[in-house]
CSV table of C-alpha atoms and ligand atoms in Angstrom, one decimal:
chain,number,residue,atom,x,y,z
S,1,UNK,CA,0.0,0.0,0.0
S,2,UNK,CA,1.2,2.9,-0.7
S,3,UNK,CA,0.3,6.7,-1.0
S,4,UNK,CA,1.1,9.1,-4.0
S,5,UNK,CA,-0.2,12.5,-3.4
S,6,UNK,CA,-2.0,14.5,-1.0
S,7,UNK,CA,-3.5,17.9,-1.5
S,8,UNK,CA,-5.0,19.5,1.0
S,9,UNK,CA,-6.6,22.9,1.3
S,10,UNK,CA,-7.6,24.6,5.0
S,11,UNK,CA,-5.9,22.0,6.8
S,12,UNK,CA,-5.0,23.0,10.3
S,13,UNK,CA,-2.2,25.3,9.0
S,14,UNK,CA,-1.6,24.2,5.7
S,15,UNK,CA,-3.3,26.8,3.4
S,16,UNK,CA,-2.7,25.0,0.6
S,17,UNK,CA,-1.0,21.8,-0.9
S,18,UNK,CA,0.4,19.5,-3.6
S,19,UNK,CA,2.8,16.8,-2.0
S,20,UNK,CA,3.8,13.6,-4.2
S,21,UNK,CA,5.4,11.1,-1.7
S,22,UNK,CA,8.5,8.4,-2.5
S,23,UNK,CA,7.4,4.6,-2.5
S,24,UNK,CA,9.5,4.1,0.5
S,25,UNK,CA,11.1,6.4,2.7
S,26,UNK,CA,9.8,10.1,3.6
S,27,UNK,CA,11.2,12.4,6.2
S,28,UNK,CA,9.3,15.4,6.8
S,29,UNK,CA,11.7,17.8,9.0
S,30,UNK,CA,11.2,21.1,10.2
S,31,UNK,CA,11.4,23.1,13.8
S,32,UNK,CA,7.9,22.7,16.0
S,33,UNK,CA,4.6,24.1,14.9
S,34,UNK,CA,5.8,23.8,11.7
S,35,UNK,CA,2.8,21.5,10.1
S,36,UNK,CA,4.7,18.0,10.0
S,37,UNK,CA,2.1,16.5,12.5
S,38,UNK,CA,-1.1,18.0,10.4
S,39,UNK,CA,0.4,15.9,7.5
S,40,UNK,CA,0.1,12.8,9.0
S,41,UNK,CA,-2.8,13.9,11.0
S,42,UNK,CA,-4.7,14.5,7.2
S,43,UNK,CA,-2.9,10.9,5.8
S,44,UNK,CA,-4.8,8.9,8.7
S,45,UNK,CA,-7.9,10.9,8.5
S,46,UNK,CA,-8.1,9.3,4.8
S,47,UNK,CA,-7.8,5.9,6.2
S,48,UNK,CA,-10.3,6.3,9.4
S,49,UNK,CA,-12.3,9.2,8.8
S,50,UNK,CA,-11.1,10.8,11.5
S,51,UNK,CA,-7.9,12.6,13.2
S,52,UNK,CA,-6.0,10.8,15.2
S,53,UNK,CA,-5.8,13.5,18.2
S,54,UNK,CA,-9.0,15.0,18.4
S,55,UNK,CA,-12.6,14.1,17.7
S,56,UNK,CA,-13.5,17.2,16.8
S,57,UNK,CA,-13.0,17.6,13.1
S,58,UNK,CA,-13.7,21.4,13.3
S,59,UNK,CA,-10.6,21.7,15.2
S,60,UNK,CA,-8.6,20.6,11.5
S,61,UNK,CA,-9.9,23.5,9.4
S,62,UNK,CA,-7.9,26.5,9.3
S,63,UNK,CA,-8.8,28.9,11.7
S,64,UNK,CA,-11.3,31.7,10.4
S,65,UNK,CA,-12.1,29.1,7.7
S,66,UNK,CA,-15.5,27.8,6.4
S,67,UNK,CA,-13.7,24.2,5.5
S,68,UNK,CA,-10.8,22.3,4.9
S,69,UNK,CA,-10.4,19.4,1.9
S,70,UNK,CA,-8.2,16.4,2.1
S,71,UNK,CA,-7.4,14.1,-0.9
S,72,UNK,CA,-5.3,11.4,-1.2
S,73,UNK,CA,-4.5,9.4,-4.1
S,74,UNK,CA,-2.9,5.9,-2.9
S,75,UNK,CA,-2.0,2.4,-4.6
S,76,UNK,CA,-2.7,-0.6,-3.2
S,77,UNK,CA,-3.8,-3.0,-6.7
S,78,UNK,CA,-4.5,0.3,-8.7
S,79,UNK,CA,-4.8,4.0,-8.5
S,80,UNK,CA,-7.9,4.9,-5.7
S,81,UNK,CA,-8.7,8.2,-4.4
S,82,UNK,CA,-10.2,9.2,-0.7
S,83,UNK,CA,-11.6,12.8,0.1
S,84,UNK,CA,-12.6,14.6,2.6
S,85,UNK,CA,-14.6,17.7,3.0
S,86,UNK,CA,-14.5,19.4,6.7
S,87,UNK,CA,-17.4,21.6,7.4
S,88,UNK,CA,-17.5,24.1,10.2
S,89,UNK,CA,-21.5,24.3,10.0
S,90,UNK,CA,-22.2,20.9,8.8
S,91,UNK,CA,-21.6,17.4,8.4
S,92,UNK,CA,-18.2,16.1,6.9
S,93,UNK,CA,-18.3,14.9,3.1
S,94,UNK,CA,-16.3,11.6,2.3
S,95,UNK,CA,-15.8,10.2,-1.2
S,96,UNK,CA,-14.1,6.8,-2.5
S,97,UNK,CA,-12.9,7.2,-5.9
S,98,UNK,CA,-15.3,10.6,-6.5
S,99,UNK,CA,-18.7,8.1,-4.5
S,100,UNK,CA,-20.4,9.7,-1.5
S,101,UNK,CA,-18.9,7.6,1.5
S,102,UNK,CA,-22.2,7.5,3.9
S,103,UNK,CA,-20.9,5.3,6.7
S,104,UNK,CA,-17.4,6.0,7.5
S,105,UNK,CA,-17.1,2.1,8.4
S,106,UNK,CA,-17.6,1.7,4.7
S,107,UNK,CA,-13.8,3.4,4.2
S,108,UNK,CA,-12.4,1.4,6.3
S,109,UNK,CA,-10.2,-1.5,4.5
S,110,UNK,CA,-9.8,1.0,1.6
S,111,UNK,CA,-6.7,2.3,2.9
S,112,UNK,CA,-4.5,0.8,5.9
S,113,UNK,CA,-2.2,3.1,8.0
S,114,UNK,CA,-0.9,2.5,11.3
S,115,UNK,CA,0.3,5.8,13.6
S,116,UNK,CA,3.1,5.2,16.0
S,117,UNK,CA,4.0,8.5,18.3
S,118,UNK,CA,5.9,8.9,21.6
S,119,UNK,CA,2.3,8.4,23.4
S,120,UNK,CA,2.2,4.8,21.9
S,121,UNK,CA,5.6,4.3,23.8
S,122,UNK,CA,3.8,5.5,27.1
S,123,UNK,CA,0.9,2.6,26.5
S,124,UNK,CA,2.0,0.7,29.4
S,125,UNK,CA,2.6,3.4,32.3
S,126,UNK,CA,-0.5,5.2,30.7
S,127,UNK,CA,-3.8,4.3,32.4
S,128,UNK,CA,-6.3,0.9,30.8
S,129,UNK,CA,-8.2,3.6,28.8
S,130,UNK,CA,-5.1,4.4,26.6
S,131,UNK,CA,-4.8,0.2,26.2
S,132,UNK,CA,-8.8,0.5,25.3
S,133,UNK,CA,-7.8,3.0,22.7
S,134,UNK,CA,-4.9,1.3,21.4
S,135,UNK,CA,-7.4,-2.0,21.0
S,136,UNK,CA,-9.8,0.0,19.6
S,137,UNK,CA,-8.1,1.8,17.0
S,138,UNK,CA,-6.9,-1.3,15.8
S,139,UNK,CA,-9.4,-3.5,15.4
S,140,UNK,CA,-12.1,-0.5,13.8
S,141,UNK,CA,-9.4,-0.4,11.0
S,142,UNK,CA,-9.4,-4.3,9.9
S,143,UNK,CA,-13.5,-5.1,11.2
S,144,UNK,CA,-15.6,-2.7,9.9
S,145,UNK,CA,-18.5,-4.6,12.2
S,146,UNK,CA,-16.3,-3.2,15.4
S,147,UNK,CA,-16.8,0.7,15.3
S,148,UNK,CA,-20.1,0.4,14.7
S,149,UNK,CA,-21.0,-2.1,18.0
S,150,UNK,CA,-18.2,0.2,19.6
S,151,UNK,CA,-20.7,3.3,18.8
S,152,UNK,CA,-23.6,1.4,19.7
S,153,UNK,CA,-22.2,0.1,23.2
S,154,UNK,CA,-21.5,3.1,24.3
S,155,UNK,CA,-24.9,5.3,22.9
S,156,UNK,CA,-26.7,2.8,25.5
S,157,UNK,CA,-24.7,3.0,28.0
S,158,UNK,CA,-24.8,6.4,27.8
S,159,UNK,CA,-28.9,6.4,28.2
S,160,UNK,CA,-28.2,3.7,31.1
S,161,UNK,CA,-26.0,6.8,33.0
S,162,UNK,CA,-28.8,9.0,32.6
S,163,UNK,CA,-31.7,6.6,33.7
S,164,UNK,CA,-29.4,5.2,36.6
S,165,UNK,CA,-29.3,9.4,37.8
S,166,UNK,CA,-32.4,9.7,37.5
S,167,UNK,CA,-33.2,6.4,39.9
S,168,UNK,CA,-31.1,7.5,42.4
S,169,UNK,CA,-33.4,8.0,45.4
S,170,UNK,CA,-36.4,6.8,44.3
S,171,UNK,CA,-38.0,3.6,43.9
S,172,UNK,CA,-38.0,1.8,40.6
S,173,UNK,CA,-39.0,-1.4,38.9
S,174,UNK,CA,-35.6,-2.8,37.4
S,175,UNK,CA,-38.1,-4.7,35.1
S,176,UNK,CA,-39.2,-1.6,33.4
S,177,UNK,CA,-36.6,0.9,33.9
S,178,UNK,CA,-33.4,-0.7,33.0
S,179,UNK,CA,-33.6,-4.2,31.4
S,180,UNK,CA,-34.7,-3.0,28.5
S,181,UNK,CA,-30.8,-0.9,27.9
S,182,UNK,CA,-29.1,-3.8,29.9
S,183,UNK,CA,-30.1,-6.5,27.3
S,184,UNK,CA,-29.1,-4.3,24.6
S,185,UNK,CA,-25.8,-3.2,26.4
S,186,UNK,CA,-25.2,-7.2,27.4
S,187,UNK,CA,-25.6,-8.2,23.4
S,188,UNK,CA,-23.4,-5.2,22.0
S,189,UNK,CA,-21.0,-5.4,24.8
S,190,UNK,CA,-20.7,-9.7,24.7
S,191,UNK,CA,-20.0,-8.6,20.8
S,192,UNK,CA,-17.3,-6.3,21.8
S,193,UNK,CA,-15.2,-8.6,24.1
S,194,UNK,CA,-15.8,-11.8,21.5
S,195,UNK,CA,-13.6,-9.3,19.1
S,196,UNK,CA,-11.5,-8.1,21.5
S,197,UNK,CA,-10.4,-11.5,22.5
S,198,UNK,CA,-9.8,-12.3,18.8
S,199,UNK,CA,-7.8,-9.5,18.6
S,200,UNK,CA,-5.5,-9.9,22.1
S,201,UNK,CA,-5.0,-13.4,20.8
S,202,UNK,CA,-3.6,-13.1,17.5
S,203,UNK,CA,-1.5,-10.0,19.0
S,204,UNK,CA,0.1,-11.8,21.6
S,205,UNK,CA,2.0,-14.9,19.8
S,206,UNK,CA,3.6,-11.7,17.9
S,207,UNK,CA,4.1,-9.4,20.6
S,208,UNK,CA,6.2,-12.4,22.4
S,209,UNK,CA,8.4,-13.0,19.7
S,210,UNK,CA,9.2,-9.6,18.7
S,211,UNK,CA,9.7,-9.1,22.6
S,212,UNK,CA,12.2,-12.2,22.8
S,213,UNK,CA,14.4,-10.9,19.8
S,214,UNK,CA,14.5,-6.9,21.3
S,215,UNK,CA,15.2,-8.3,24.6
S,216,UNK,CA,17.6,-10.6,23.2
S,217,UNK,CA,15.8,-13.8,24.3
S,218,UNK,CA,15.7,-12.6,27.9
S,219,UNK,CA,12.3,-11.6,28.5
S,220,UNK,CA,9.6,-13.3,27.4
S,221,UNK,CA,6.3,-11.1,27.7
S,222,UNK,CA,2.7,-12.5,27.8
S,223,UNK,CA,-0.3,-10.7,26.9
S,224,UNK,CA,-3.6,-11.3,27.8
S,225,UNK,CA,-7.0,-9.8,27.8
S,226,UNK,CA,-8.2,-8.8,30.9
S,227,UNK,CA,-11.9,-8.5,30.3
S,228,UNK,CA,-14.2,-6.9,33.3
S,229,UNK,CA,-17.0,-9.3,31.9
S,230,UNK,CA,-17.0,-12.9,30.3
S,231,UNK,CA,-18.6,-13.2,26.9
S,232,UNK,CA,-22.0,-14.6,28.0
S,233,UNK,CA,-25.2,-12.3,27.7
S,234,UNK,CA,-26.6,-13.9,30.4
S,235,UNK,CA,-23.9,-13.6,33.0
S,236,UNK,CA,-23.5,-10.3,31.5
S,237,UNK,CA,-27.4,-9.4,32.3
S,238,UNK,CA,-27.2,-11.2,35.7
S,239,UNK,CA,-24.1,-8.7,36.8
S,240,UNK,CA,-26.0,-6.2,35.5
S,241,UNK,CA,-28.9,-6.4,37.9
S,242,UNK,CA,-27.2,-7.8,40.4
S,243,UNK,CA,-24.9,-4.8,41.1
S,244,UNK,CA,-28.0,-2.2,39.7
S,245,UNK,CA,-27.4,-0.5,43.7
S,246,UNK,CA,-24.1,0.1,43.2
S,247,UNK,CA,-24.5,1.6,40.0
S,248,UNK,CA,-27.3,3.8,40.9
S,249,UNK,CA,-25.3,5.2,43.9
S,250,UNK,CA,-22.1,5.9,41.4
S,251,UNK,CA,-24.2,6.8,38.5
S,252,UNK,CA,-21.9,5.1,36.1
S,253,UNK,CA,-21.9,1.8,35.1
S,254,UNK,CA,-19.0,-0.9,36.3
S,255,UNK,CA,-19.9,-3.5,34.7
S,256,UNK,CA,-18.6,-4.2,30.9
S,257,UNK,CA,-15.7,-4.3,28.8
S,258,UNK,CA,-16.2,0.0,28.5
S,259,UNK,CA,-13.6,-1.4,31.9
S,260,UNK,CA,-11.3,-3.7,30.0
S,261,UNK,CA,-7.9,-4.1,30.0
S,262,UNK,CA,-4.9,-5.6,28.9
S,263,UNK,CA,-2.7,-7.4,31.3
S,264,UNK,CA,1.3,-7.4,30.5
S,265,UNK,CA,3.7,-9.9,32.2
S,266,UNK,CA,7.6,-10.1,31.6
S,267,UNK,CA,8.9,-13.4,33.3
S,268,UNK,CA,6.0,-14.0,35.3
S,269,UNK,CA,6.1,-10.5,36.5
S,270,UNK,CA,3.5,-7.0,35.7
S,271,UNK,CA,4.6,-4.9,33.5
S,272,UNK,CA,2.3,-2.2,34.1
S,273,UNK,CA,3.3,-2.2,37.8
S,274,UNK,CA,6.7,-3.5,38.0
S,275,UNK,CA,8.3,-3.2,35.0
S,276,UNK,CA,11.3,-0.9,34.7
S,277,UNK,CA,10.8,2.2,32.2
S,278,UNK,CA,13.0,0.1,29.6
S,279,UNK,CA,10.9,-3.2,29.9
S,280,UNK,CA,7.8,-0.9,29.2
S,281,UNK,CA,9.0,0.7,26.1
S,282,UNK,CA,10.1,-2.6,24.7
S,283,UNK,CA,6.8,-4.3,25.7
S,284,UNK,CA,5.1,-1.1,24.1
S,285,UNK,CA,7.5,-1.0,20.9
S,286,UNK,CA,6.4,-4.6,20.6
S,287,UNK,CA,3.0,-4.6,20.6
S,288,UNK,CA,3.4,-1.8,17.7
S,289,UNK,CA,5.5,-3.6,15.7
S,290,UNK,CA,3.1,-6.9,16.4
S,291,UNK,CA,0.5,-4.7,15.4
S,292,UNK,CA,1.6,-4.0,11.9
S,293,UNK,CA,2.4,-7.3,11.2
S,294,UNK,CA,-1.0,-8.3,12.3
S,295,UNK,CA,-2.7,-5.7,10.0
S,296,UNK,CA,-0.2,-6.7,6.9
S,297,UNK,CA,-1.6,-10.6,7.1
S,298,UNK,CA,-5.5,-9.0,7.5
S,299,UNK,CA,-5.2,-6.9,4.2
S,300,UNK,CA,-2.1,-9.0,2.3
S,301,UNK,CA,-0.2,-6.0,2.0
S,302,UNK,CA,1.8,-3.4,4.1
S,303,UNK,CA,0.3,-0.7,5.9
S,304,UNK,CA,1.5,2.8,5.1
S,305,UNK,CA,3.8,3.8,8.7
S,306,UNK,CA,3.2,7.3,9.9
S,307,UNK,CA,6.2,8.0,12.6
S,308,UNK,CA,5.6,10.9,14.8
S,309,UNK,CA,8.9,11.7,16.1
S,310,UNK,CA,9.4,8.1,17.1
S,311,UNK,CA,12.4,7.4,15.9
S,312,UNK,CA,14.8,9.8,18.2
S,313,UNK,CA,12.8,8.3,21.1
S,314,UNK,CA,13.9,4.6,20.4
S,315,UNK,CA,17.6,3.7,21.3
S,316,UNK,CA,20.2,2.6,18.6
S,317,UNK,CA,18.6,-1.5,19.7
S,318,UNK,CA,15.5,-0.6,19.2
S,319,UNK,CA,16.2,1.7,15.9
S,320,UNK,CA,17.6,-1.2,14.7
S,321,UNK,CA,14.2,-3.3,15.1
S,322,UNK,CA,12.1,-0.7,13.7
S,323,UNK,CA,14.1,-0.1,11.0
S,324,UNK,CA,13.7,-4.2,9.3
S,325,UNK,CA,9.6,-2.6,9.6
S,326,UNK,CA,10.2,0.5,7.8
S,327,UNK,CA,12.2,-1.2,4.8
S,328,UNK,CA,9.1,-3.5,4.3
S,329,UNK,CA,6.4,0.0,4.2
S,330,UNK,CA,5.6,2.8,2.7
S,331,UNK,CA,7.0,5.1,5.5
S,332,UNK,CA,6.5,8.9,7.2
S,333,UNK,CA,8.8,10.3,9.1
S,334,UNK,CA,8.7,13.6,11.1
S,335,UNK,CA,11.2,14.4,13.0
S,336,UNK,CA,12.6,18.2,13.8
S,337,UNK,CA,16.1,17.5,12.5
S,338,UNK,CA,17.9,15.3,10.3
S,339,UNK,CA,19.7,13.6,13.1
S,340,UNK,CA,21.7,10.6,13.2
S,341,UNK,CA,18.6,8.1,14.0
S,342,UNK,CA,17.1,9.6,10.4
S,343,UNK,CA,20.6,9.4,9.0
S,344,UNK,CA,19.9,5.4,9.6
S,345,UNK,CA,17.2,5.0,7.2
S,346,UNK,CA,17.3,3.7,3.6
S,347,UNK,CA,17.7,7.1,1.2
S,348,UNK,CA,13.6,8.1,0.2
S,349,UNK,CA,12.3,11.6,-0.2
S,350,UNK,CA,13.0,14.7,2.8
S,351,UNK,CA,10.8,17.5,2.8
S,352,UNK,CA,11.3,20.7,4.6
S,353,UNK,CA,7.9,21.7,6.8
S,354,UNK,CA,7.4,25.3,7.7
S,355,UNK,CA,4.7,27.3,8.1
S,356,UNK,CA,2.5,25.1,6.9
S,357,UNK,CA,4.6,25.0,3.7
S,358,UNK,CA,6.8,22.0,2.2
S,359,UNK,CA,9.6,22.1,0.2
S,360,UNK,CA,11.0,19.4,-1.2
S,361,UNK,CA,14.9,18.5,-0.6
S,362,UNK,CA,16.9,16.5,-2.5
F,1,ATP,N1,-7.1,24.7,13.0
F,1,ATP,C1,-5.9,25.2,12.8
F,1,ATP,N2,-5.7,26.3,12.0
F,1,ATP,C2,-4.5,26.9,11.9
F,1,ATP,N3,-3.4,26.4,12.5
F,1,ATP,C3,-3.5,25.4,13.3
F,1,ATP,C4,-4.8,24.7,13.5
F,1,ATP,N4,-4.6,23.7,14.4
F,1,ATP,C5,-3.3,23.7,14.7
F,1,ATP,N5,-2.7,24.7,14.1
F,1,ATP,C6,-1.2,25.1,14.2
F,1,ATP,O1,-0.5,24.0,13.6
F,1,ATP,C7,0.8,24.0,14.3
F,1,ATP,C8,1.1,22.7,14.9
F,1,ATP,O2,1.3,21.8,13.8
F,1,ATP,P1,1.9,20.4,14.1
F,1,ATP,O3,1.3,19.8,15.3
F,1,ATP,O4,1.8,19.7,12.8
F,1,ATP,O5,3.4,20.8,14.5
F,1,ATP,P2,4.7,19.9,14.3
F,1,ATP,O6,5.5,20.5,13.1
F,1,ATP,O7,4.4,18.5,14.3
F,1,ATP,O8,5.5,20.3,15.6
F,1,ATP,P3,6.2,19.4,16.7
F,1,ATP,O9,7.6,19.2,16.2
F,1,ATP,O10,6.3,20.3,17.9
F,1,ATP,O11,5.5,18.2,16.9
F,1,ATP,C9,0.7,25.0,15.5
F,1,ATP,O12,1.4,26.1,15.1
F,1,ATP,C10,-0.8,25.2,15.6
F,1,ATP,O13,-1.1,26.5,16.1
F,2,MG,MG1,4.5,17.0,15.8
């Protein structure tokens, strides 16, 4: 897979542009607040609909703008096309190959990215809901059937918040008031964690080899999916009711995988609570890396990398294991200087971002 041009027009602080990429390597350089993020920000909103920072899309138009455009013209068998439109008083526009894109799930599968940033490094010290995210992200982009049970689970369980407020301190017939949104919320959410186990599965025979090699056979990492509920509607239900008190008092529900996580053990031991800051980058680095592999064997082909200033993050070890990944993809780079990390890669295209402008170097 791999992506030609992009042109963009009103995007965050790019006024205007006409970028053709290499086939391989591209390093976008330039000081901060330059634009090199917004470029990769507008590549991943091709292949998700969405930016990978913020949900609100109105935050990507220029400011003082009406809207912003994003088109990309990518390979992956032949020559497709994805566009975007960005309204500030309206809904967003997406187009496949010039036809109206009416459910974003429908784009998904046309184009396959994966983002990696410093955050991604933090996954492991970061709380469950960045590992929910992580999941999330990834699956939405190979099962178009997730983000739209991922919506759904959490539109009831929104309306179950508000009815559980609106119990609290009054007497109720569980019958009538809640079982209605708990059977819905038990079906979506038993849906949810039968993926998510899919998911945690495949990832973790990867994750533990990649580990093994970075840690030079030393460590050998186990991941597992640490699920707040079993996959069983009725146990799900039954929970549910049973703990309806509880959930009344907090005005939240505890119950469901909305409280998932993802356990991480190096030799027996927890990574999220014992592991040093070196074991957790690894174990994080891994589960990227075990991520694109995973997502090449789903769509047969490569994803396209986007590298947020990852690379001067990683030490020369683990520069050395992310570099076998970027020979194999189409690859983004941004980083603020060409610095010896960069100086690593295979030769491909550098661009110079300022200002929302690019030049491009030799
Ligand atoms: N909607 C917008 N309209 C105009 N400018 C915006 C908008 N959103 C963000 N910006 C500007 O874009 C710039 C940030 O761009 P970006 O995040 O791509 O920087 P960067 O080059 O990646 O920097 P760094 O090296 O610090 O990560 C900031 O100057 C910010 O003010
Ligand atoms: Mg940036």
């Amino acid at each position: 897979m791999q992506a030609d041009q992009l042109l963009l027009k009103d995007f965050r602080n790019i006024p205007e542009l006409d970028l053709s990429f290499h086939p391989h390597v591209n390093i976008l350089y330039g000081q901060n607040a330059q634009g090199k993020t917004n470029l990769l920000e507008a590549v991943y909103f091709c292949a998700t609909g969405r930016s990978h920072r913020t949900s609100y899309d109105k935050e990507c138009i220029r400011y003082q703008q009406p809207e912003a455009f994003i088109k990309l013209l990518y390979t992956r068998r032949k020559q497709d096309t994805i566009e975007l439109h960005l309204r500030r008083n309206g809904r967003k526009g997406v187009a496949f190959n010039k036809a109206p894109v009416r459910k974003i799930e429908d784009l998904f599968g046309c184009l396959s990215v994966i983002m990696f940033s410093p955050e991604d490094l933090s996954l492991i010290k970061n709380g469950p809901m960045q590992r929910r995210k992580f999941m999330d992200l990834e699956i939405c982009q190979t099962d178009p059937v997730y983000l739209h049970t991922l919506k759904e689970y959490h539109r009831i369980l929104k309306q179950r918040g508000q009815v559980l407020k609106q119990l609290n301190g009054f007497s109720f017939s569980y019958e009538e008031s809640l079982l209605p949104w708990d059977q819905q919320l038990a079906e979506k959410g038993v849906r949810l964690i039968q993926m998510r186990a899919r998911f945690i599965e495949k990832l973790a025979d990867r994750t533990a080899k990649i580990h093994e090699k970075i840690s030079h056979g030393t460590e050998h990492l186990d991941l597992s999916y640490e699920k707040n509920m079993e996959a069983d509607v009725d146990m799900f239900l039954e929970k549910l009711k049973n703990t309806v008190q509880r959930d009344i008092i907090l005005g939240s529900t505890q119950t469901g995988p909305h409280r998932d996580d993802i356990a991480m053990m190096i030799n027996g031991q927890d990574v999220r609570s014992y592991g040093s800051q070196g074991q957790q980058r690894t174990t994080a680095l891994s589960m990227k890396l075990a991520e694109m592999e995973l997502m090449e064997e789903e769509i047969g082909t490569p994803p396209i990398l986007l590298l947020d200033d990852v690379m001067s993050e990683l030490d020369q070890d683990r520069q050395t294991h992310m570099i076998q990944y970027i020979e194999r993809c189409q690859t983004l780079i941004t980083c603020t200087g060409v610095e010896d990390s960069i100086r690593r890669l295979p030769v491909g295209a550098r661009y110079l971002v300022e200002n929302g402008t690019v030049v491009v170097k030799s």
